[in-house]
Amino acid sequence: MTELELKQRMFAAKKANDPMAVTIQNILEKAQKIAKTGNREVTAADIVAAAKKENKELLETLEFPMADEKKAQLIQAVTLTEEFLPQMATEAQITFFIQENAEKFPNIGVMMKALKEAFGDTLDGKMASQIVKVQMAQKS
């Protein structure tokens, strides 16, 4: 998603009096702040980073007691922020990669590095580590 697309979505939400407009605005502002510290234009990666930060803040807020209506609105906002995040690599995708590259990357450390390079931010390191250990043990 681009900065322009995010702005358009925010303005459409505001026009429709959608309470999620605030969440979109928060993501936009965080992305702009990230880009400003790098002295550059907002990138898709900035928007993802901003959405991650907003998501984390919302999840932390949900830990506190609150009225059901407020909680429902926060849950909706969390769901919205997740739309901006990349889809995480699945267990099947990770397993397939390991099986296809087992000979090329013969130990756990080298395989984990290859997985991180292949999947980037979409890799759940903890899950990948468990799968690598199981797959490598089966090869032995």
PDB file of N, CA and C in Angstrom, residues 29-113:
ATOM      1  N   GLU A  29       0.173   8.471  10.388  1.00  0.00           N
ATOM      2  CA  GLU A  29       1.067   9.364  11.125  1.00  0.00           C
ATOM      3  C   GLU A  29       2.337   8.649  11.579  1.00  0.00           C
ATOM      4  N   LYS A  30       2.194   7.412  12.028  1.00  0.00           N
ATOM      5  CA  LYS A  30       3.373   6.643  12.440  1.00  0.00           C
ATOM      6  C   LYS A  30       4.283   6.379  11.236  1.00  0.00           C
ATOM      7  N   ALA A  31       3.702   6.042  10.100  1.00  0.00           N
ATOM      8  CA  ALA A  31       4.489   5.788   8.881  1.00  0.00           C
ATOM      9  C   ALA A  31       5.223   7.053   8.450  1.00  0.00           C
ATOM     10  N   GLN A  32       4.545   8.190   8.530  1.00  0.00           N
ATOM     11  CA  GLN A  32       5.173   9.456   8.159  1.00  0.00           C
ATOM     12  C   GLN A  32       6.329   9.793   9.101  1.00  0.00           C
ATOM     13  N   LYS A  33       6.142   9.496  10.379  1.00  0.00           N
ATOM     14  CA  LYS A  33       7.200   9.756  11.361  1.00  0.00           C
ATOM     15  C   LYS A  33       8.410   8.862  11.087  1.00  0.00           C
ATOM     16  N   ILE A  34       8.162   7.599  10.765  1.00  0.00           N
ATOM     17  CA  ILE A  34       9.251   6.668  10.452  1.00  0.00           C
ATOM     18  C   ILE A  34      10.022   7.173   9.232  1.00  0.00           C
ATOM     19  N   ALA A  35       9.285   7.573   8.194  1.00  0.00           N
ATOM     20  CA  ALA A  35       9.921   8.067   6.968  1.00  0.00           C
ATOM     21  C   ALA A  35      10.699   9.354   7.237  1.00  0.00           C
ATOM     22  N   LYS A  36      10.144  10.210   8.067  1.00  0.00           N
ATOM     23  CA  LYS A  36      10.799  11.494   8.358  1.00  0.00           C
ATOM     24  C   LYS A  36      12.135  11.277   9.054  1.00  0.00           C
ATOM     25  N   THR A  37      12.190  10.302   9.974  1.00  0.00           N
ATOM     26  CA  THR A  37      13.462  10.038  10.658  1.00  0.00           C
ATOM     27  C   THR A  37      14.509   9.516   9.680  1.00  0.00           C
ATOM     28  N   GLY A  38      14.050   8.876   8.598  1.00  0.00           N
ATOM     29  CA  GLY A  38      14.964   8.405   7.567  1.00  0.00           C
ATOM     30  C   GLY A  38      15.176   9.440   6.476  1.00  0.00           C
ATOM     31  N   ASN A  39      14.534  10.602   6.625  1.00  0.00           N
ATOM     32  CA  ASN A  39      14.633  11.700   5.661  1.00  0.00           C
ATOM     33  C   ASN A  39      14.284  11.246   4.238  1.00  0.00           C
ATOM     34  N   ARG A  40      13.113  10.588   4.110  1.00  0.00           N
ATOM     35  CA  ARG A  40      12.678  10.075   2.816  1.00  0.00           C
ATOM     36  C   ARG A  40      11.151  10.032   2.751  1.00  0.00           C
ATOM     37  N   GLU A  41      10.648   9.654   1.600  1.00  0.00           N
ATOM     38  CA  GLU A  41       9.209   9.504   1.405  1.00  0.00           C
ATOM     39  C   GLU A  41       8.728   8.231   2.112  1.00  0.00           C
ATOM     40  N   VAL A  42       7.438   8.178   2.414  1.00  0.00           N
ATOM     41  CA  VAL A  42       6.845   7.004   3.054  1.00  0.00           C
ATOM     42  C   VAL A  42       6.863   5.833   2.072  1.00  0.00           C
ATOM     43  N   THR A  43       7.342   4.687   2.546  1.00  0.00           N
ATOM     44  CA  THR A  43       7.375   3.477   1.735  1.00  0.00           C
ATOM     45  C   THR A  43       6.355   2.474   2.268  1.00  0.00           C
ATOM     46  N   ALA A  44       6.127   1.426   1.495  1.00  0.00           N
ATOM     47  CA  ALA A  44       5.234   0.351   1.936  1.00  0.00           C
ATOM     48  C   ALA A  44       5.775  -0.283   3.215  1.00  0.00           C
ATOM     49  N   ALA A  45       7.090  -0.400   3.320  1.00  0.00           N
ATOM     50  CA  ALA A  45       7.701  -0.968   4.529  1.00  0.00           C
ATOM     51  C   ALA A  45       7.430  -0.093   5.750  1.00  0.00           C
ATOM     52  N   ASP A  46       7.400   1.225   5.558  1.00  0.00           N
ATOM     53  CA  ASP A  46       7.082   2.139   6.659  1.00  0.00           C
ATOM     54  C   ASP A  46       5.645   1.921   7.132  1.00  0.00           C
ATOM     55  N   ILE A  47       4.751   1.702   6.188  1.00  0.00           N
ATOM     56  CA  ILE A  47       3.343   1.483   6.525  1.00  0.00           C
ATOM     57  C   ILE A  47       3.186   0.178   7.290  1.00  0.00           C
ATOM     58  N   VAL A  48       3.905  -0.861   6.868  1.00  0.00           N
ATOM     59  CA  VAL A  48       3.861  -2.141   7.583  1.00  0.00           C
ATOM     60  C   VAL A  48       4.414  -1.965   8.994  1.00  0.00           C
ATOM     61  N   ALA A  49       5.543  -1.275   9.119  1.00  0.00           N
ATOM     62  CA  ALA A  49       6.137  -1.046  10.445  1.00  0.00           C
ATOM     63  C   ALA A  49       5.186  -0.250  11.336  1.00  0.00           C
ATOM     64  N   ALA A  50       4.532   0.753  10.755  1.00  0.00           N
ATOM     65  CA  ALA A  50       3.575   1.566  11.519  1.00  0.00           C
ATOM     66  C   ALA A  50       2.374   0.730  11.953  1.00  0.00           C
ATOM     67  N   ALA A  51       1.904  -0.128  11.067  1.00  0.00           N
ATOM     68  CA  ALA A  51       0.761  -0.992  11.396  1.00  0.00           C
ATOM     69  C   ALA A  51       1.133  -1.971  12.505  1.00  0.00           C
ATOM     70  N   LYS A  52       2.356  -2.493  12.469  1.00  0.00           N
ATOM     71  CA  LYS A  52       2.825  -3.392  13.531  1.00  0.00           C
ATOM     72  C   LYS A  52       2.831  -2.669  14.874  1.00  0.00           C
ATOM     73  N   LYS A  53       3.336  -1.441  14.859  1.00  0.00           N
ATOM     74  CA  LYS A  53       3.409  -0.658  16.099  1.00  0.00           C
ATOM     75  C   LYS A  53       2.004  -0.355  16.626  1.00  0.00           C
ATOM     76  N   GLU A  54       1.124   0.064  15.741  1.00  0.00           N
ATOM     77  CA  GLU A  54      -0.259   0.360  16.140  1.00  0.00           C
ATOM     78  C   GLU A  54      -0.936  -0.899  16.675  1.00  0.00           C
ATOM     79  N   ASN A  55      -0.718  -2.020  16.002  1.00  0.00           N
ATOM     80  CA  ASN A  55      -1.294  -3.295  16.418  1.00  0.00           C
ATOM     81  C   ASN A  55      -0.821  -3.653  17.822  1.00  0.00           C
ATOM     82  N   LYS A  56       0.473  -3.514  18.065  1.00  0.00           N
ATOM     83  CA  LYS A  56       1.038  -3.829  19.378  1.00  0.00           C
ATOM     84  C   LYS A  56       0.432  -2.941  20.462  1.00  0.00           C
ATOM     85  N   GLU A  57       0.307  -1.651  20.182  1.00  0.00           N
ATOM     86  CA  GLU A  57      -0.265  -0.719  21.157  1.00  0.00           C
ATOM     87  C   GLU A  57      -1.725  -1.061  21.462  1.00  0.00           C
ATOM     88  N   LEU A  58      -2.467  -1.413  20.426  1.00  0.00           N
ATOM     89  CA  LEU A  58      -3.873  -1.769  20.628  1.00  0.00           C
ATOM     90  C   LEU A  58      -4.004  -3.044  21.452  1.00  0.00           C
ATOM     91  N   LEU A  59      -3.165  -4.033  21.156  1.00  0.00           N
ATOM     92  CA  LEU A  59      -3.198  -5.288  21.918  1.00  0.00           C
ATOM     93  C   LEU A  59      -2.839  -5.050  23.380  1.00  0.00           C
ATOM     94  N   GLU A  60      -1.893  -4.169  23.638  1.00  0.00           N
ATOM     95  CA  GLU A  60      -1.526  -3.838  25.022  1.00  0.00           C
ATOM     96  C   GLU A  60      -2.690  -3.152  25.725  1.00  0.00           C
ATOM     97  N   THR A  61      -3.393  -2.287  25.024  1.00  0.00           N
ATOM     98  CA  THR A  61      -4.542  -1.583  25.602  1.00  0.00           C
ATOM     99  C   THR A  61      -5.661  -2.570  25.945  1.00  0.00           C
ATOM    100  N   LEU A  62      -5.812  -3.597  25.117  1.00  0.00           N
ATOM    101  CA  LEU A  62      -6.862  -4.594  25.361  1.00  0.00           C
ATOM    102  C   LEU A  62      -6.662  -5.371  26.654  1.00  0.00           C
ATOM    103  N   GLU A  63      -5.461  -5.350  27.191  1.00  0.00           N
ATOM    104  CA  GLU A  63      -5.189  -6.067  28.438  1.00  0.00           C
ATOM    105  C   GLU A  63      -5.839  -5.403  29.649  1.00  0.00           C
ATOM    106  N   PHE A  64      -6.230  -4.139  29.519  1.00  0.00           N
ATOM    107  CA  PHE A  64      -6.834  -3.414  30.631  1.00  0.00           C
ATOM    108  C   PHE A  64      -8.347  -3.619  30.651  1.00  0.00           C
ATOM    109  N   PRO A  65      -8.954  -3.559  31.848  1.00  0.00           N
ATOM    110  CA  PRO A  65     -10.412  -3.675  31.923  1.00  0.00           C
ATOM    111  C   PRO A  65     -11.070  -2.471  31.246  1.00  0.00           C
ATOM    112  N   MET A  66     -12.172  -2.735  30.544  1.00  0.00           N
ATOM    113  CA  MET A  66     -12.901  -1.660  29.863  1.00  0.00           C
ATOM    114  C   MET A  66     -14.305  -2.131  29.539  1.00  0.00           C
ATOM    115  N   ALA A  67     -15.128  -1.189  29.144  1.00  0.00           N
ATOM    116  CA  ALA A  67     -16.507  -1.498  28.772  1.00  0.00           C
ATOM    117  C   ALA A  67     -16.501  -2.380  27.525  1.00  0.00           C
ATOM    118  N   ASP A  68     -17.517  -3.219  27.421  1.00  0.00           N
ATOM    119  CA  ASP A  68     -17.620  -4.147  26.292  1.00  0.00           C
ATOM    120  C   ASP A  68     -17.623  -3.426  24.947  1.00  0.00           C
ATOM    121  N   GLU A  69     -18.300  -2.286  24.881  1.00  0.00           N
ATOM    122  CA  GLU A  69     -18.379  -1.535  23.631  1.00  0.00           C
ATOM    123  C   GLU A  69     -16.987  -1.043  23.210  1.00  0.00           C
ATOM    124  N   LYS A  70     -16.233  -0.549  24.155  1.00  0.00           N
ATOM    125  CA  LYS A  70     -14.873  -0.068  23.877  1.00  0.00           C
ATOM    126  C   LYS A  70     -13.978  -1.243  23.465  1.00  0.00           C
ATOM    127  N   LYS A  71     -14.132  -2.356  24.159  1.00  0.00           N
ATOM    128  CA  LYS A  71     -13.338  -3.544  23.843  1.00  0.00           C
ATOM    129  C   LYS A  71     -13.638  -4.032  22.424  1.00  0.00           C
ATOM    130  N   ALA A  72     -14.904  -4.031  22.049  1.00  0.00           N
ATOM    131  CA  ALA A  72     -15.287  -4.464  20.700  1.00  0.00           C
ATOM    132  C   ALA A  72     -14.679  -3.542  19.648  1.00  0.00           C
ATOM    133  N   GLN A  73     -14.663  -2.258  19.932  1.00  0.00           N
ATOM    134  CA  GLN A  73     -14.083  -1.286  19.002  1.00  0.00           C
ATOM    135  C   GLN A  73     -12.571  -1.499  18.874  1.00  0.00           C
ATOM    136  N   LEU A  74     -11.908  -1.792  19.983  1.00  0.00           N
ATOM    137  CA  LEU A  74     -10.465  -2.045  19.947  1.00  0.00           C
ATOM    138  C   LEU A  74     -10.150  -3.327  19.171  1.00  0.00           C
ATOM    139  N   ILE A  75     -10.967  -4.335  19.354  1.00  0.00           N
ATOM    140  CA  ILE A  75     -10.773  -5.590  18.615  1.00  0.00           C
ATOM    141  C   ILE A  75     -10.938  -5.346  17.112  1.00  0.00           C
ATOM    142  N   GLN A  76     -11.903  -4.520  16.760  1.00  0.00           N
ATOM    143  CA  GLN A  76     -12.098  -4.155  15.362  1.00  0.00           C
ATOM    144  C   GLN A  76     -10.870  -3.401  14.832  1.00  0.00           C
ATOM    145  N   ALA A  77     -10.308  -2.537  15.637  1.00  0.00           N
ATOM    146  CA  ALA A  77      -9.115  -1.786  15.241  1.00  0.00           C
ATOM    147  C   ALA A  77      -7.913  -2.720  15.076  1.00  0.00           C
ATOM    148  N   VAL A  78      -7.771  -3.708  15.951  1.00  0.00           N
ATOM    149  CA  VAL A  78      -6.691  -4.695  15.833  1.00  0.00           C
ATOM    150  C   VAL A  78      -6.835  -5.443  14.508  1.00  0.00           C
ATOM    151  N   THR A  79      -8.048  -5.865  14.205  1.00  0.00           N
ATOM    152  CA  THR A  79      -8.315  -6.568  12.943  1.00  0.00           C
ATOM    153  C   THR A  79      -7.953  -5.685  11.756  1.00  0.00           C
ATOM    154  N   LEU A  80      -8.275  -4.414  11.847  1.00  0.00           N
ATOM    155  CA  LEU A  80      -7.940  -3.475  10.776  1.00  0.00           C
ATOM    156  C   LEU A  80      -6.428  -3.367  10.600  1.00  0.00           C
ATOM    157  N   THR A  81      -5.684  -3.236  11.686  1.00  0.00           N
ATOM    158  CA  THR A  81      -4.230  -3.114  11.564  1.00  0.00           C
ATOM    159  C   THR A  81      -3.622  -4.364  10.935  1.00  0.00           C
ATOM    160  N   GLU A  82      -4.215  -5.511  11.195  1.00  0.00           N
ATOM    161  CA  GLU A  82      -3.695  -6.767  10.638  1.00  0.00           C
ATOM    162  C   GLU A  82      -3.826  -6.820   9.121  1.00  0.00           C
ATOM    163  N   GLU A  83      -4.755  -6.040   8.554  1.00  0.00           N
ATOM    164  CA  GLU A  83      -4.903  -5.972   7.101  1.00  0.00           C
ATOM    165  C   GLU A  83      -3.653  -5.388   6.442  1.00  0.00           C
ATOM    166  N   PHE A  84      -2.920  -4.567   7.172  1.00  0.00           N
ATOM    167  CA  PHE A  84      -1.737  -3.908   6.636  1.00  0.00           C
ATOM    168  C   PHE A  84      -0.471  -4.750   6.793  1.00  0.00           C
ATOM    169  N   LEU A  85      -0.562  -5.818   7.561  1.00  0.00           N
ATOM    170  CA  LEU A  85       0.603  -6.647   7.831  1.00  0.00           C
ATOM    171  C   LEU A  85       0.733  -7.745   6.770  1.00  0.00           C
ATOM    172  N   PRO A  86       1.967  -8.115   6.437  1.00  0.00           N
ATOM    173  CA  PRO A  86       2.144  -9.185   5.457  1.00  0.00           C
ATOM    174  C   PRO A  86       1.678 -10.518   6.042  1.00  0.00           C
ATOM    175  N   GLN A  87       1.194 -11.380   5.170  1.00  0.00           N
ATOM    176  CA  GLN A  87       0.781 -12.711   5.611  1.00  0.00           C
ATOM    177  C   GLN A  87       2.017 -13.492   6.034  1.00  0.00           C
ATOM    178  N   MET A  88       1.946 -14.102   7.187  1.00  0.00           N
ATOM    179  CA  MET A  88       3.080 -14.862   7.695  1.00  0.00           C
ATOM    180  C   MET A  88       3.234 -16.159   6.895  1.00  0.00           C
ATOM    181  N   ALA A  89       4.470 -16.602   6.780  1.00  0.00           N
ATOM    182  CA  ALA A  89       4.752 -17.859   6.102  1.00  0.00           C
ATOM    183  C   ALA A  89       4.081 -18.992   6.871  1.00  0.00           C
ATOM    184  N   THR A  90       3.498 -19.919   6.142  1.00  0.00           N
ATOM    185  CA  THR A  90       2.806 -21.036   6.785  1.00  0.00           C
ATOM    186  C   THR A  90       3.794 -22.143   7.142  1.00  0.00           C
ATOM    187  N   GLU A  91       3.348 -23.030   7.996  1.00  0.00           N
ATOM    188  CA  GLU A  91       4.163 -24.182   8.379  1.00  0.00           C
ATOM    189  C   GLU A  91       4.508 -25.013   7.140  1.00  0.00           C
ATOM    190  N   ALA A  92       3.539 -25.164   6.249  1.00  0.00           N
ATOM    191  CA  ALA A  92       3.762 -25.945   5.026  1.00  0.00           C
ATOM    192  C   ALA A  92       4.817 -25.284   4.135  1.00  0.00           C
ATOM    193  N   GLN A  93       4.771 -23.965   4.007  1.00  0.00           N
ATOM    194  CA  GLN A  93       5.758 -23.262   3.182  1.00  0.00           C
ATOM    195  C   GLN A  93       7.165 -23.405   3.761  1.00  0.00           C
ATOM    196  N   ILE A  94       7.265 -23.289   5.061  1.00  0.00           N
ATOM    197  CA  ILE A  94       8.564 -23.415   5.721  1.00  0.00           C
ATOM    198  C   ILE A  94       9.099 -24.838   5.564  1.00  0.00           C
ATOM    199  N   THR A  95       8.245 -25.831   5.804  1.00  0.00           N
ATOM    200  CA  THR A  95       8.645 -27.230   5.677  1.00  0.00           C
ATOM    201  C   THR A  95       9.094 -27.532   4.251  1.00  0.00           C
ATOM    202  N   PHE A  96       8.350 -27.058   3.280  1.00  0.00           N
ATOM    203  CA  PHE A  96       8.708 -27.277   1.873  1.00  0.00           C
ATOM    204  C   PHE A  96      10.083 -26.679   1.573  1.00  0.00           C
ATOM    205  N   PHE A  97      10.311 -25.460   2.026  1.00  0.00           N
ATOM    206  CA  PHE A  97      11.607 -24.805   1.795  1.00  0.00           C
ATOM    207  C   PHE A  97      12.735 -25.631   2.403  1.00  0.00           C
ATOM    208  N   ILE A  98      12.535 -26.105   3.622  1.00  0.00           N
ATOM    209  CA  ILE A  98      13.560 -26.892   4.311  1.00  0.00           C
ATOM    210  C   ILE A  98      13.840 -28.178   3.545  1.00  0.00           C
ATOM    211  N   GLN A  99      12.786 -28.872   3.138  1.00  0.00           N
ATOM    212  CA  GLN A  99      12.959 -30.130   2.420  1.00  0.00           C
ATOM    213  C   GLN A  99      13.657 -29.920   1.073  1.00  0.00           C
ATOM    214  N   GLU A 100      13.327 -28.835   0.390  1.00  0.00           N
ATOM    215  CA  GLU A 100      13.918 -28.549  -0.916  1.00  0.00           C
ATOM    216  C   GLU A 100      15.379 -28.110  -0.813  1.00  0.00           C
ATOM    217  N   ASN A 101      15.767 -27.571   0.332  1.00  0.00           N
ATOM    218  CA  ASN A 101      17.107 -26.995   0.481  1.00  0.00           C
ATOM    219  C   ASN A 101      17.956 -27.672   1.546  1.00  0.00           C
ATOM    220  N   ALA A 102      17.546 -28.843   2.004  1.00  0.00           N
ATOM    221  CA  ALA A 102      18.247 -29.523   3.104  1.00  0.00           C
ATOM    222  C   ALA A 102      19.701 -29.822   2.773  1.00  0.00           C
ATOM    223  N   GLU A 103      19.979 -30.187   1.554  1.00  0.00           N
ATOM    224  CA  GLU A 103      21.362 -30.515   1.194  1.00  0.00           C
ATOM    225  C   GLU A 103      22.213 -29.253   1.027  1.00  0.00           C
ATOM    226  N   LYS A 104      21.591 -28.187   0.577  1.00  0.00           N
ATOM    227  CA  LYS A 104      22.307 -26.928   0.359  1.00  0.00           C
ATOM    228  C   LYS A 104      22.668 -26.252   1.688  1.00  0.00           C
ATOM    229  N   PHE A 105      21.780 -26.404   2.687  1.00  0.00           N
ATOM    230  CA  PHE A 105      21.981 -25.779   3.999  1.00  0.00           C
ATOM    231  C   PHE A 105      21.959 -26.883   5.055  1.00  0.00           C
ATOM    232  N   PRO A 106      23.111 -27.529   5.306  1.00  0.00           N
ATOM    233  CA  PRO A 106      23.147 -28.766   6.089  1.00  0.00           C
ATOM    234  C   PRO A 106      23.008 -28.647   7.607  1.00  0.00           C
ATOM    235  N   ASN A 107      23.070 -27.429   8.184  1.00  0.00           N
ATOM    236  CA  ASN A 107      22.907 -27.355   9.642  1.00  0.00           C
ATOM    237  C   ASN A 107      21.848 -26.314  10.008  1.00  0.00           C
ATOM    238  N   ILE A 108      21.442 -26.360  11.247  1.00  0.00           N
ATOM    239  CA  ILE A 108      20.330 -25.534  11.711  1.00  0.00           C
ATOM    240  C   ILE A 108      20.605 -24.038  11.534  1.00  0.00           C
ATOM    241  N   GLY A 109      21.782 -23.591  11.913  1.00  0.00           N
ATOM    242  CA  GLY A 109      22.110 -22.163  11.815  1.00  0.00           C
ATOM    243  C   GLY A 109      22.076 -21.650  10.392  1.00  0.00           C
ATOM    244  N   VAL A 110      22.667 -22.393   9.472  1.00  0.00           N
ATOM    245  CA  VAL A 110      22.699 -21.993   8.063  1.00  0.00           C
ATOM    246  C   VAL A 110      21.286 -22.029   7.480  1.00  0.00           C
ATOM    247  N   MET A 111      20.508 -23.039   7.865  1.00  0.00           N
ATOM    248  CA  MET A 111      19.126 -23.155   7.366  1.00  0.00           C
ATOM    249  C   MET A 111      18.279 -21.995   7.883  1.00  0.00           C
ATOM    250  N   MET A 112      18.440 -21.631   9.148  1.00  0.00           N
ATOM    251  CA  MET A 112      17.663 -20.516   9.698  1.00  0.00           C
ATOM    252  C   MET A 112      18.008 -19.216   8.973  1.00  0.00           C
ATOM    253  N   LYS A 113      19.289 -19.018   8.677  1.00  0.00           N
ATOM    254  CA  LYS A 113      19.702 -17.819   7.947  1.00  0.00           C
ATOM    255  C   LYS A 113      19.059 -17.809   6.553  1.00  0.00           C
TER     256      LYS A 113
END
